[in-house]
PDB file of C-alpha atoms in Angstrom:
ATOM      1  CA  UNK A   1       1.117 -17.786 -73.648  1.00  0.00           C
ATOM      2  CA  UNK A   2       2.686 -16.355 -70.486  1.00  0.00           C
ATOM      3  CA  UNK A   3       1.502 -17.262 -67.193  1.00  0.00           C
ATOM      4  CA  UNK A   4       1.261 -14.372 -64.313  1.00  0.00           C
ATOM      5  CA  UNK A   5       3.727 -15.167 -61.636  1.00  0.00           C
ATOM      6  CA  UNK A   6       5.977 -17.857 -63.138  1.00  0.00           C
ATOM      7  CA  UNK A   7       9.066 -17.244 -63.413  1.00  0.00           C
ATOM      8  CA  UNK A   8       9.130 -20.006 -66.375  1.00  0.00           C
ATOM      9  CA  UNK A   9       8.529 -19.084 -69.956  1.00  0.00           C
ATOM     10  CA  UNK A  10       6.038 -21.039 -71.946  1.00  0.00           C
ATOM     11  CA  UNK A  11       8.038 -23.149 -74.246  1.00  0.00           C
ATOM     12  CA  UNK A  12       4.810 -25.535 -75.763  1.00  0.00           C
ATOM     13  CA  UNK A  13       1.919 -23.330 -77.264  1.00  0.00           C
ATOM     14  CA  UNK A  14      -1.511 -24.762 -76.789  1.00  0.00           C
ATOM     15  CA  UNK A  15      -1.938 -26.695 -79.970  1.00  0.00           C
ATOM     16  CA  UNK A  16       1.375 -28.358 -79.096  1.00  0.00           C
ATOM     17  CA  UNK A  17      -0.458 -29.753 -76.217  1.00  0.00           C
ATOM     18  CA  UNK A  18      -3.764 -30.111 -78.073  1.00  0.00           C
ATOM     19  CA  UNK A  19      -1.784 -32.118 -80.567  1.00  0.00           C
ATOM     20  CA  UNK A  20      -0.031 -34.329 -77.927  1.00  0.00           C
ATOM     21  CA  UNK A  21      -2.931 -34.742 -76.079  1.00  0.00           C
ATOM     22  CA  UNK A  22      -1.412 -33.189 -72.909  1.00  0.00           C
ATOM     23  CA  UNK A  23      -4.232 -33.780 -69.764  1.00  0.00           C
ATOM     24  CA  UNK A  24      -5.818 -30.627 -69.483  1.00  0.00           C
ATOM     25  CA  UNK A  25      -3.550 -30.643 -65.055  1.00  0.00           C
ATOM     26  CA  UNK A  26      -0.443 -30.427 -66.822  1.00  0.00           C
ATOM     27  CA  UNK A  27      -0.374 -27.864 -69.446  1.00  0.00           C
ATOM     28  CA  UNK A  28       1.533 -26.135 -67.942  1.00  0.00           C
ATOM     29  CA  UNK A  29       5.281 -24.491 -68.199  1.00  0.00           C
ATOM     30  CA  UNK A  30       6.937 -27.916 -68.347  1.00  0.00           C
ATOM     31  CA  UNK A  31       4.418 -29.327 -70.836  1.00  0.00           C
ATOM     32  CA  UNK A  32       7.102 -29.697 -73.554  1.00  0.00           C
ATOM     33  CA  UNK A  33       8.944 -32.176 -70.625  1.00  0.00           C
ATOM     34  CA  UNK A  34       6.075 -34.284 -70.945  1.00  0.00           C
ATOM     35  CA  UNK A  35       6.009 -34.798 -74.606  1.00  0.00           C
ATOM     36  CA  UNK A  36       9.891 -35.236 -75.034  1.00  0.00           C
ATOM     37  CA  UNK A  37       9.197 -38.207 -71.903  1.00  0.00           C
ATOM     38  CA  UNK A  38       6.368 -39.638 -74.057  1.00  0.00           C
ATOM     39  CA  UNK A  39       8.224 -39.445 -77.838  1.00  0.00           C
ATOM     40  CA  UNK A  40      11.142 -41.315 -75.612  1.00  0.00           C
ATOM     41  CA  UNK A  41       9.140 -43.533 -74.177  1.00  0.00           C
ATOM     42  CA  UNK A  42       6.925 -44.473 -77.276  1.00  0.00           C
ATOM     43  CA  UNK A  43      10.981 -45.086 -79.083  1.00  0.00           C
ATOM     44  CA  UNK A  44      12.006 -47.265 -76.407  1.00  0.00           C
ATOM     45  CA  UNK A  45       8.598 -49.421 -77.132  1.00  0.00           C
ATOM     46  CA  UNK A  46       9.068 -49.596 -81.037  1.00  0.00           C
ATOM     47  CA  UNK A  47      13.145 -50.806 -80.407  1.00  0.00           C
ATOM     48  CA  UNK A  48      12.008 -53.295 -77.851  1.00  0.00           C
ATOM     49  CA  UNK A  49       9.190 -54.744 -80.638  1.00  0.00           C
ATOM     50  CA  UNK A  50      11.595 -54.287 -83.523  1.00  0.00           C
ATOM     51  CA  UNK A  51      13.725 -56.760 -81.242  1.00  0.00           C
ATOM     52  CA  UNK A  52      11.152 -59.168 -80.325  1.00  0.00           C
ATOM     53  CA  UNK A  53      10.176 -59.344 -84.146  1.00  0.00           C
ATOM     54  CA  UNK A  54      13.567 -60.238 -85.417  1.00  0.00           C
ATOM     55  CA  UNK A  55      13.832 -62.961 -82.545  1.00  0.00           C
ATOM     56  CA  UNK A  56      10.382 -64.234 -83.799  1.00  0.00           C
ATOM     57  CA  UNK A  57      12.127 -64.173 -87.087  1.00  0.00           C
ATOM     58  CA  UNK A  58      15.294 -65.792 -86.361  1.00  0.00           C
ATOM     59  CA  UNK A  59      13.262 -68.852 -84.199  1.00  0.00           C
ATOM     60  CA  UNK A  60      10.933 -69.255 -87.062  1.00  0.00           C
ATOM     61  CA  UNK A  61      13.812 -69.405 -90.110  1.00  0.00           C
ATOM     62  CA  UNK A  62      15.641 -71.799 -87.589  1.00  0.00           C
ATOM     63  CA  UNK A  63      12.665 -74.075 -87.690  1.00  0.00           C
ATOM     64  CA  UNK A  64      11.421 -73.753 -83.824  1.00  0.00           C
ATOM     65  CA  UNK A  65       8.595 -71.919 -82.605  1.00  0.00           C
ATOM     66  CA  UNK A  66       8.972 -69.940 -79.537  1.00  0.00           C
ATOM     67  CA  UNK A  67       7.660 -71.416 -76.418  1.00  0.00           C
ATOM     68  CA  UNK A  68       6.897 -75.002 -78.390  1.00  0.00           C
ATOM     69  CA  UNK A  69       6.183 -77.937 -76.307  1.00  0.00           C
ATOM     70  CA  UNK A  70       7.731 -80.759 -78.406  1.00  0.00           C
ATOM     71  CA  UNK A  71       5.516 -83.760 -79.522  1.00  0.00           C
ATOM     72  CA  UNK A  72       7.692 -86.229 -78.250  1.00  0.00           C
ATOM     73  CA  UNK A  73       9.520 -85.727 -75.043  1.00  0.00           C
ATOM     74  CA  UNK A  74      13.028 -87.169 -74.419  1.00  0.00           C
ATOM     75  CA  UNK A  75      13.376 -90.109 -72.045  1.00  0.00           C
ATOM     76  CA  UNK A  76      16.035 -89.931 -69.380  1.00  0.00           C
ATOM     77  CA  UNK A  77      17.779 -92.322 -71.133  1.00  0.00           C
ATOM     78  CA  UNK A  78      18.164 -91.717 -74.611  1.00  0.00           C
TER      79      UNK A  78
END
């Protein structure tokens, strides 16, 4: 799909951005920018959870919860 009077080629056909659910403003020439920013971004989402989970893990195999109030606090002077 070539647009009249850009001096871009179309790189993303329109089911790309069908698929991707590209906003209807920005299927444009640099559509395929947007999904390579979103497949990055979504990446960098799953690594930060995948990190959070094995923390989660690690506190819970240790024995303490994350964020636990204790039951008994400590007194200044023990």
């Amino acid at each position: 799909m070539e647009m009249k009077g850009s001096s871009k080629k179309m790189i993303a056909t329109e089911a790309e951005m069908v698929e991707n659910k590209a906003p209807i403003p920005y299927r444009d020439e640099c559509a395929h920018i947007l999904f390579k920013c979103e497949y990055e971004l979504v990446r960098e989402r799953m690594l930060q959870m995948q990190k959070i989970h094995e923390e989660e893990a690690k506190l819970k195999q240790s024995g303490k919860q994350a964020g636990s109030i204790p039951l008994i606090p400590k007194t200044a002077n023990a």
